[in-house]
Amino acid sequence: GALVDGLAAQFQMRLNGTLLSNLRSGEKRPAAELMGLKLHALAGIGHPQRFFGHLHALGLDFAAHVFPDHHAYQPGDLDWPDADALLMTEKDAVKCAAFADARYWFLPVEAEMDPAFGPKILEILRERNGRKIT
């Protein structure tokens, strides 16, 4: 709800994940193997900069393309003839699967919250409920 979303904004969240999956073949590769290629990264999610920041942290250099959250991708949206590889979120990959070619890769990630987030939520719940929560 709004309380948790507001609280989450106060805590740092980072993404974990280093293994890219090819949308066409299912092949998996460490992100570092794409270093030096002409890369385009796209994101149609709520916080695209978090995804792009994660790719940069993995050492990748790319042209970033932001699409609206929940965008319904069409092949023409991703027409970058100079691209050796297109990098996207898992959420976006589902929407591109029907027309993906061998250049399409997605990065499965898991969100990792600041360790202090859980105890803070419990503290708020205890205060609201006036009873012990374990």
XYZ file of C-alpha atoms in Angstrom:
134
model
C 0.000 0.000 0.000
C 0.887 3.659 0.114
C 2.585 3.343 3.516
C 4.968 0.646 2.326
C 5.634 2.456 -0.980
C 6.424 5.699 0.849
C 8.649 3.896 3.299
C 10.405 1.993 0.523
C 11.320 5.304 -1.111
C 13.348 6.181 2.009
C 15.438 3.025 1.789
C 17.988 2.044 -0.803
C 17.048 -0.783 -3.159
C 19.497 -2.320 -5.554
C 19.254 -4.947 -8.240
C 21.171 -8.208 -8.271
C 21.794 -10.169 -11.437
C 24.725 -10.580 -13.801
C 23.644 -13.326 -16.204
C 21.931 -12.302 -19.441
C 19.470 -14.647 -21.153
C 18.965 -14.656 -24.903
C 15.305 -14.155 -25.670
C 15.450 -16.290 -28.809
C 17.722 -19.201 -27.889
C 17.634 -19.239 -24.089
C 21.454 -19.112 -24.011
C 22.879 -17.534 -20.868
C 25.989 -15.331 -20.775
C 27.711 -13.177 -18.173
C 26.965 -9.529 -18.938
C 30.700 -8.824 -19.119
C 30.904 -10.867 -22.341
C 28.949 -8.131 -24.148
C 31.410 -5.395 -23.196
C 32.732 -3.620 -26.270
C 29.695 -4.386 -28.417
C 27.301 -1.730 -29.722
C 24.518 -2.074 -27.156
C 21.073 -0.559 -26.864
C 19.176 -0.914 -23.585
C 15.458 -0.369 -23.224
C 13.139 -0.198 -20.279
C 9.386 0.280 -20.063
C 9.204 0.066 -16.276
C 8.444 2.422 -13.413
C 12.081 3.254 -12.581
C 14.120 2.763 -15.771
C 17.203 4.485 -14.342
C 17.554 1.727 -11.745
C 17.852 -0.840 -14.541
C 20.235 1.336 -16.571
C 22.322 2.004 -13.469
C 22.604 -1.721 -12.860
C 23.805 -2.295 -16.434
C 26.407 0.468 -16.001
C 27.534 -1.152 -12.739
C 28.105 -4.365 -14.704
C 30.511 -2.433 -16.934
C 28.256 -2.098 -19.969
C 28.147 0.972 -22.183
C 24.925 1.440 -24.143
C 22.417 3.813 -25.676
C 19.453 4.022 -23.269
C 15.851 4.100 -24.484
C 13.005 4.783 -22.058
C 9.497 3.626 -22.938
C 6.317 4.230 -20.945
C 5.549 1.741 -18.179
C 3.485 -1.165 -19.574
C 4.394 -0.243 -23.173
C 3.107 -2.689 -25.812
C 6.230 -3.096 -27.941
C 6.111 -3.374 -31.710
C 9.081 -4.479 -33.849
C 9.506 -0.945 -35.224
C 9.998 0.422 -31.699
C 13.344 -1.368 -31.460
C 14.664 -0.787 -34.956
C 18.288 0.073 -34.234
C 20.268 -1.359 -37.174
C 23.632 -0.604 -35.525
C 22.820 -2.689 -32.444
C 24.918 -5.785 -31.789
C 22.619 -6.548 -28.852
C 19.441 -5.190 -27.273
C 19.278 -5.401 -23.486
C 16.007 -5.300 -21.612
C 14.283 -6.203 -18.382
C 12.571 -9.535 -17.942
C 9.237 -7.699 -17.851
C 9.941 -6.096 -21.223
C 11.259 -9.347 -22.707
C 7.865 -11.023 -22.288
C 6.372 -8.327 -24.532
C 9.085 -8.700 -27.193
C 9.256 -12.507 -27.374
C 7.029 -12.805 -30.452
C 9.384 -10.801 -32.687
C 12.782 -11.210 -30.990
C 15.834 -12.078 -33.006
C 19.217 -13.348 -31.814
C 20.266 -9.849 -30.642
C 17.623 -9.668 -27.882
C 18.864 -10.284 -24.327
C 17.189 -9.792 -20.976
C 18.617 -9.560 -17.509
C 16.737 -11.447 -14.797
C 17.217 -9.481 -11.589
C 16.145 -9.618 -7.991
C 15.568 -6.538 -5.908
C 17.581 -6.327 -2.715
C 16.269 -3.965 -0.064
C 18.302 -2.160 2.541
C 18.565 -4.566 5.517
C 16.995 -1.909 7.757
C 13.758 -1.938 5.735
C 12.246 -5.095 7.283
C 12.769 -4.066 10.925
C 11.313 -0.623 10.174
C 8.140 -2.189 8.699
C 7.784 -4.400 11.778
C 8.243 -1.391 14.052
C 5.447 0.499 12.257
C 3.144 -2.511 12.373
C 3.798 -2.971 16.095
C 2.959 0.681 16.742
C -0.226 0.511 14.697
C -1.445 -2.737 16.151
C -0.367 -2.063 19.708
C 0.669 -5.658 20.135
C 3.714 -7.777 19.666
C 4.535 -9.045 16.201
C 7.308 -11.562 15.787
